[in-house]
mmCIF file of N, CA and C in Angstrom:
data_model
loop_
_atom_site.group_PDB
_atom_site.id
_atom_site.type_symbol
_atom_site.label_atom_id
_atom_site.label_comp_id
_atom_site.label_asym_id
_atom_site.label_seq_id
_atom_site.Cartn_x
_atom_site.Cartn_y
_atom_site.Cartn_z
ATOM 1 N N MET A 116 296.607 24.339 326.995
ATOM 2 C CA MET A 116 295.505 24.518 326.048
ATOM 3 C C MET A 116 296.066 24.621 324.628
ATOM 4 N N GLN A 117 295.500 23.866 323.747
ATOM 5 C CA GLN A 117 295.984 23.819 322.371
ATOM 6 C C GLN A 117 295.220 24.830 321.514
ATOM 7 N N THR A 118 295.953 25.593 320.739
ATOM 8 C CA THR A 118 295.301 26.524 319.828
ATOM 9 C C THR A 118 295.254 25.901 318.438
ATOM 10 N N ILE A 119 294.201 26.197 317.732
ATOM 11 C CA ILE A 119 294.031 25.645 316.385
ATOM 12 C C ILE A 119 294.333 26.738 315.368
ATOM 13 N N THR A 120 294.981 26.358 314.287
ATOM 14 C CA THR A 120 295.300 27.306 313.233
ATOM 15 C C THR A 120 294.527 26.948 311.978
ATOM 16 N N LYS A 121 294.503 27.872 311.049
ATOM 17 C CA LYS A 121 293.780 27.639 309.805
ATOM 18 C C LYS A 121 294.353 26.448 309.043
ATOM 19 N N GLU A 122 295.673 26.244 309.139
ATOM 20 C CA GLU A 122 296.298 25.140 308.415
ATOM 21 C C GLU A 122 295.895 23.786 308.981
ATOM 22 N N LYS A 123 295.548 23.734 310.270
ATOM 23 C CA LYS A 123 295.196 22.467 310.920
ATOM 24 C C LYS A 123 293.691 22.258 311.042
ATOM 25 N N ALA A 124 292.900 23.290 310.818
ATOM 26 C CA ALA A 124 291.457 23.209 311.029
ATOM 27 C C ALA A 124 290.797 22.296 310.004
ATOM 28 N N LEU A 125 289.866 21.480 310.476
ATOM 29 C CA LEU A 125 289.070 20.619 309.610
ATOM 30 C C LEU A 125 287.713 21.287 309.413
ATOM 31 N N VAL A 126 287.377 21.571 308.157
ATOM 32 C CA VAL A 126 286.146 22.292 307.839
ATOM 33 C C VAL A 126 285.248 21.393 306.994
ATOM 34 N N ARG A 127 283.989 21.297 307.386
ATOM 35 C CA ARG A 127 283.008 20.518 306.619
ATOM 36 C C ARG A 127 281.972 21.473 306.031
ATOM 37 N N ILE A 128 281.726 21.313 304.734
ATOM 38 C CA ILE A 128 280.749 22.148 304.045
ATOM 39 C C ILE A 128 279.630 21.243 303.560
ATOM 40 N N ARG A 129 278.391 21.584 303.908
ATOM 41 C CA ARG A 129 277.256 20.771 303.489
ATOM 42 C C ARG A 129 276.092 21.671 303.069
ATOM 43 N N LEU A 130 275.117 21.075 302.397
ATOM 44 C CA LEU A 130 273.964 21.817 301.909
ATOM 45 C C LEU A 130 272.707 21.269 302.553
ATOM 46 N N GLU A 131 271.847 22.156 303.027
ATOM 47 C CA GLU A 131 270.567 21.759 303.603
ATOM 48 C C GLU A 131 269.442 22.409 302.806
ATOM 49 N N ASN A 132 268.338 21.692 302.676
ATOM 50 C CA ASN A 132 267.146 22.220 302.032
ATOM 51 C C ASN A 132 266.127 22.492 303.131
ATOM 52 N N ARG A 133 265.844 23.755 303.340
ATOM 53 C CA ARG A 133 264.908 24.160 304.388
ATOM 54 C C ARG A 133 263.681 24.793 303.747
ATOM 55 N N ARG A 134 262.611 24.034 303.724
ATOM 56 C CA ARG A 134 261.334 24.498 303.149
ATOM 57 C C ARG A 134 261.516 25.079 301.747
ATOM 58 N N GLY A 135 262.265 24.369 300.913
ATOM 59 C CA GLY A 135 262.434 24.785 299.524
ATOM 60 C C GLY A 135 263.570 25.764 299.281
ATOM 61 N N HIS A 136 264.291 26.157 300.323
ATOM 62 C CA HIS A 136 265.418 27.091 300.174
ATOM 63 C C HIS A 136 266.703 26.383 300.594
ATOM 64 N N TYR A 137 267.757 26.591 299.819
ATOM 65 C CA TYR A 137 269.045 25.983 300.140
ATOM 66 C C TYR A 137 269.835 26.870 301.092
ATOM 67 N N VAL A 138 270.530 26.210 302.021
ATOM 68 C CA VAL A 138 271.407 26.884 302.968
ATOM 69 C C VAL A 138 272.720 26.103 302.999
ATOM 70 N N THR A 139 273.839 26.796 302.767
ATOM 71 C CA THR A 139 275.153 26.170 302.841
ATOM 72 C C THR A 139 275.685 26.322 304.259
ATOM 73 N N ILE A 140 276.097 25.202 304.854
ATOM 74 C CA ILE A 140 276.612 25.187 306.226
ATOM 75 C C ILE A 140 278.125 24.980 306.173
ATOM 76 N N VAL A 141 278.869 25.872 306.822
ATOM 77 C CA VAL A 141 280.328 25.747 306.941
ATOM 78 C C VAL A 141 280.602 25.438 308.410
ATOM 79 N N ASP A 142 280.918 24.171 308.703
ATOM 80 C CA ASP A 142 281.042 23.681 310.078
ATOM 81 C C ASP A 142 282.518 23.560 310.466
ATOM 82 N N PHE A 143 282.885 24.182 311.592
ATOM 83 C CA PHE A 143 284.268 24.194 312.068
ATOM 84 C C PHE A 143 284.510 23.248 313.236
ATOM 85 N N GLY A 144 283.589 22.357 313.535
ATOM 86 C CA GLY A 144 283.793 21.406 314.630
ATOM 87 C C GLY A 144 283.201 21.895 315.925
ATOM 88 N N ASN A 145 284.023 22.326 316.866
ATOM 89 C CA ASN A 145 283.472 22.827 318.129
ATOM 90 C C ASN A 145 283.578 24.352 318.210
ATOM 91 N N SER A 146 282.808 24.930 319.093
ATOM 92 C CA SER A 146 282.687 26.390 319.146
ATOM 93 C C SER A 146 283.971 27.085 319.594
ATOM 94 N N GLU A 147 284.789 26.436 320.425
ATOM 95 C CA GLU A 147 286.052 27.052 320.860
ATOM 96 C C GLU A 147 287.012 27.200 319.685
ATOM 97 N N ASP A 148 287.099 26.164 318.838
ATOM 98 C CA ASP A 148 287.952 26.242 317.655
ATOM 99 C C ASP A 148 287.453 27.344 316.721
ATOM 100 N N ALA A 149 286.155 27.432 316.566
ATOM 101 C CA ALA A 149 285.572 28.440 315.678
ATOM 102 C C ALA A 149 285.899 29.850 316.175
ATOM 103 N N LYS A 150 285.824 30.068 317.484
ATOM 104 C CA LYS A 150 286.141 31.390 318.039
ATOM 105 C C LYS A 150 287.611 31.734 317.808
ATOM 106 N N GLN A 151 288.499 30.750 317.964
ATOM 107 C CA GLN A 151 289.925 30.992 317.758
ATOM 108 C C GLN A 151 290.230 31.346 316.311
ATOM 109 N N LEU A 152 289.432 30.809 315.389
ATOM 110 C CA LEU A 152 289.644 31.071 313.966
ATOM 111 C C LEU A 152 289.038 32.394 313.519
ATOM 112 N N GLY A 153 288.281 33.059 314.372
ATOM 113 C CA GLY A 153 287.663 34.329 314.008
ATOM 114 C C GLY A 153 286.450 34.141 313.110
ATOM 115 N N ILE A 154 285.506 33.333 313.566
ATOM 116 C CA ILE A 154 284.342 32.962 312.766
ATOM 117 C C ILE A 154 283.488 34.185 312.381
ATOM 118 N N LYS A 155 283.426 35.183 313.240
ATOM 119 C CA LYS A 155 282.601 36.361 312.931
ATOM 120 C C LYS A 155 283.145 37.120 311.725
ATOM 121 N N ASP A 156 284.447 37.365 311.725
ATOM 122 C CA ASP A 156 285.059 38.066 310.589
ATOM 123 C C ASP A 156 284.975 37.235 309.323
ATOM 124 N N MET A 157 285.145 35.925 309.482
ATOM 125 C CA MET A 157 285.066 35.027 308.337
ATOM 126 C C MET A 157 283.667 35.047 307.728
ATOM 127 N N ALA A 158 282.642 35.008 308.574
ATOM 128 C CA ALA A 158 281.258 35.038 308.094
ATOM 129 C C ALA A 158 280.973 36.345 307.359
ATOM 130 N N ARG A 159 281.440 37.431 307.916
ATOM 131 C CA ARG A 159 281.231 38.737 307.283
ATOM 132 C C ARG A 159 281.864 38.774 305.895
ATOM 133 N N GLU A 160 283.090 38.257 305.785
ATOM 134 C CA GLU A 160 283.795 38.243 304.504
ATOM 135 C C GLU A 160 283.110 37.323 303.494
ATOM 136 N N LEU A 161 282.683 36.136 303.928
ATOM 137 C CA LEU A 161 282.001 35.208 303.017
ATOM 138 C C LEU A 161 280.697 35.806 302.499
ATOM 139 N N LYS A 162 279.910 36.400 303.388
ATOM 140 C CA LYS A 162 278.639 36.997 302.965
ATOM 141 C C LYS A 162 278.869 38.123 301.969
ATOM 142 N N LYS A 163 279.893 38.914 302.215
ATOM 143 C CA LYS A 163 280.199 40.030 301.308
ATOM 144 C C LYS A 163 280.657 39.520 299.949
ATOM 145 N N ARG A 164 281.582 38.569 299.939
ATOM 146 C CA ARG A 164 282.140 38.063 298.682
ATOM 147 C C ARG A 164 281.120 37.266 297.866
ATOM 148 N N LEU A 165 280.159 36.616 298.552
ATOM 149 C CA LEU A 165 279.154 35.810 297.862
ATOM 150 C C LEU A 165 277.870 36.593 297.586
ATOM 151 N N ALA A 166 277.778 37.803 298.094
ATOM 152 C CA ALA A 166 276.567 38.627 297.952
ATOM 153 C C ALA A 166 275.345 37.844 298.412
ATOM 154 N N ALA A 167 275.453 37.258 299.610
ATOM 155 C CA ALA A 167 274.372 36.445 300.154
ATOM 156 C C ALA A 167 274.205 36.741 301.639
ATOM 157 N N GLY A 168 273.026 36.488 302.134
ATOM 158 C CA GLY A 168 272.762 36.648 303.552
ATOM 159 C C GLY A 168 273.260 35.432 304.308
ATOM 160 N N GLY A 169 273.315 35.560 305.603
ATOM 161 C CA GLY A 169 273.750 34.432 306.400
ATOM 162 C C GLY A 169 273.798 34.784 307.870
ATOM 163 N N THR A 170 274.175 33.799 308.683
ATOM 164 C CA THR A 170 274.249 33.995 310.125
ATOM 165 C C THR A 170 275.285 33.046 310.716
ATOM 166 N N ILE A 171 275.556 33.230 312.005
ATOM 167 C CA ILE A 171 276.488 32.365 312.733
ATOM 168 C C ILE A 171 275.693 31.614 313.792
ATOM 169 N N ARG A 172 275.906 30.328 313.876
ATOM 170 C CA ARG A 172 275.348 29.485 314.933
ATOM 171 C C ARG A 172 276.539 28.798 315.593
ATOM 172 N N ASP A 173 276.484 28.575 316.878
ATOM 173 C CA ASP A 173 277.556 27.947 317.663
ATOM 174 C C ASP A 173 278.909 27.885 316.953
ATOM 175 N N SER A 174 279.140 26.815 316.193
ATOM 176 C CA SER A 174 280.453 26.631 315.569
ATOM 177 C C SER A 174 280.355 26.550 314.049
ATOM 178 N N TRP A 175 279.281 27.062 313.485
ATOM 179 C CA TRP A 175 279.160 27.032 312.036
ATOM 180 C C TRP A 175 278.575 28.310 311.486
ATOM 181 N N ILE A 176 278.794 28.503 310.193
ATOM 182 C CA ILE A 176 278.270 29.656 309.464
ATOM 183 C C ILE A 176 277.214 29.140 308.501
ATOM 184 N N GLU A 177 276.074 29.820 308.441
ATOM 185 C CA GLU A 177 275.028 29.485 307.485
ATOM 186 C C GLU A 177 274.970 30.587 306.434
ATOM 187 N N ILE A 178 275.074 30.195 305.168
ATOM 188 C CA ILE A 178 275.009 31.136 304.055
ATOM 189 C C ILE A 178 273.827 30.740 303.173
ATOM 190 N N GLN A 179 272.984 31.693 302.819
ATOM 191 C CA GLN A 179 271.822 31.408 301.993
ATOM 192 C C GLN A 179 272.244 31.046 300.572
ATOM 193 N N GLY A 180 271.699 29.949 300.053
ATOM 194 C CA GLY A 180 271.997 29.504 298.700
ATOM 195 C C GLY A 180 273.015 28.376 298.683
ATOM 196 N N ASP A 181 273.232 27.803 297.496
ATOM 197 C CA ASP A 181 274.199 26.716 297.314
ATOM 198 C C ASP A 181 275.517 27.322 296.842
ATOM 199 N N HIS A 182 276.475 27.446 297.772
ATOM 200 C CA HIS A 182 277.770 28.067 297.476
ATOM 201 C C HIS A 182 278.924 27.163 297.881
ATOM 202 N N ARG A 183 278.732 25.846 297.857
ATOM 203 C CA ARG A 183 279.743 24.922 298.378
ATOM 204 C C ARG A 183 281.105 25.094 297.706
ATOM 205 N N GLN A 184 281.152 25.073 296.391
ATOM 206 C CA GLN A 184 282.441 25.163 295.689
ATOM 207 C C GLN A 184 283.066 26.553 295.833
ATOM 208 N N LYS A 185 282.243 27.590 295.777
ATOM 209 C CA LYS A 185 282.763 28.953 295.927
ATOM 210 C C LYS A 185 283.355 29.159 297.317
ATOM 211 N N ILE A 186 282.672 28.621 298.335
ATOM 212 C CA ILE A 186 283.155 28.775 299.707
ATOM 213 C C ILE A 186 284.481 28.046 299.878
ATOM 214 N N LYS A 187 284.625 26.877 299.269
ATOM 215 C CA LYS A 187 285.890 26.148 299.356
ATOM 216 C C LYS A 187 287.029 26.996 298.795
ATOM 217 N N LYS A 188 286.813 27.613 297.625
ATOM 218 C CA LYS A 188 287.846 28.461 297.021
ATOM 219 C C LYS A 188 288.179 29.653 297.918
ATOM 220 N N LEU A 189 287.150 30.267 298.494
ATOM 221 C CA LEU A 189 287.374 31.425 299.366
ATOM 222 C C LEU A 189 288.127 31.027 300.637
ATOM 223 N N LEU A 190 287.802 29.869 301.204
ATOM 224 C CA LEU A 190 288.506 29.415 302.409
ATOM 225 C C LEU A 190 289.976 29.137 302.112
ATOM 226 N N ILE A 191 290.257 28.594 300.936
ATOM 227 C CA ILE A 191 291.651 28.364 300.549
ATOM 228 C C ILE A 191 292.379 29.697 300.438
ATOM 229 N N GLU A 192 291.723 30.704 299.860
ATOM 230 C CA GLU A 192 292.317 32.045 299.777
ATOM 231 C C GLU A 192 292.569 32.632 301.162
ATOM 232 N N MET A 193 291.720 32.274 302.141
ATOM 233 C CA MET A 193 291.853 32.789 303.505
ATOM 234 C C MET A 193 292.932 32.062 304.306
ATOM 235 N N GLY A 194 293.529 31.000 303.738
ATOM 236 C CA GLY A 194 294.628 30.324 304.415
ATOM 237 C C GLY A 194 294.339 28.922 304.906
ATOM 238 N N PHE A 195 293.172 28.360 304.607
ATOM 239 C CA PHE A 195 292.864 26.991 304.996
ATOM 240 C C PHE A 195 293.482 26.032 303.979
ATOM 241 N N LYS A 196 293.877 24.842 304.432
ATOM 242 C CA LYS A 196 294.437 23.836 303.536
ATOM 243 C C LYS A 196 293.318 23.153 302.767
ATOM 244 N N GLU A 197 293.537 22.965 301.464
ATOM 245 C CA GLU A 197 292.517 22.362 300.607
ATOM 246 C C GLU A 197 292.137 20.957 301.060
ATOM 247 N N GLU A 198 293.113 20.161 301.488
ATOM 248 C CA GLU A 198 292.818 18.790 301.896
ATOM 249 C C GLU A 198 292.054 18.705 303.214
ATOM 250 N N ASN A 199 291.974 19.804 303.970
ATOM 251 C CA ASN A 199 291.228 19.832 305.226
ATOM 252 C C ASN A 199 289.814 20.390 305.060
ATOM 253 N N ILE A 200 289.415 20.681 303.826
ATOM 254 C CA ILE A 200 288.064 21.189 303.559
ATOM 255 C C ILE A 200 287.286 20.068 302.892
ATOM 256 N N LEU A 201 286.292 19.552 303.596
ATOM 257 C CA LEU A 201 285.494 18.437 303.101
ATOM 258 C C LEU A 201 284.122 18.933 302.659
ATOM 259 N N ILE A 202 283.721 18.555 301.451
ATOM 260 C CA ILE A 202 282.424 18.970 300.921
ATOM 261 C C ILE A 202 281.520 17.759 300.829
ATOM 262 N N ASP A 203 280.342 17.854 301.456
ATOM 263 C CA ASP A 203 279.328 16.810 301.362
ATOM 264 C C ASP A 203 278.512 17.095 300.111
ATOM 265 N N GLU A 204 278.511 16.171 299.163
ATOM 266 C CA GLU A 204 277.836 16.391 297.881
ATOM 267 C C GLU A 204 276.326 16.209 297.967
ATOM 268 N N GLY A 205 275.836 15.581 299.012
ATOM 269 C CA GLY A 205 274.397 15.354 299.170
ATOM 270 C C GLY A 205 273.687 16.571 299.718
ATOM 271 N N VAL A 206 272.360 16.494 299.722
ATOM 272 C CA VAL A 206 271.527 17.563 300.279
ATOM 273 C C VAL A 206 270.739 16.991 301.442
ATOM 274 N N THR A 207 270.841 17.634 302.609
ATOM 275 C CA THR A 207 270.093 17.216 303.784
ATOM 276 C C THR A 207 268.754 17.935 303.804
ATOM 277 N N GLU A 208 267.675 17.180 303.937
ATOM 278 C CA GLU A 208 266.343 17.762 304.029
ATOM 279 C C GLU A 208 266.016 18.048 305.482
ATOM 280 N N THR A 209 265.677 19.295 305.797
ATOM 281 C CA THR A 209 265.279 19.633 307.171
ATOM 282 C C THR A 209 263.949 20.327 307.189
#
């Protein structure tokens, strides 16, 4: 069984518009990789540092508001490689 590390993890950050409210999604791929990375602690830290609400779904973190660039900086501080953090500049309507 292969373990994933923060240096190897591929993270996608995107923005969704849900009934007029923005939600930033931090997607870690599959749920096993997310659990190995400590997604619960990461979500708690992101919500605290961004002063925003949020939740955890399967393998991603949802943070209220548009925080794409701030989240990228925070993930780099947490040990993720900058080139492995992909930001989708568009907005998905849901």
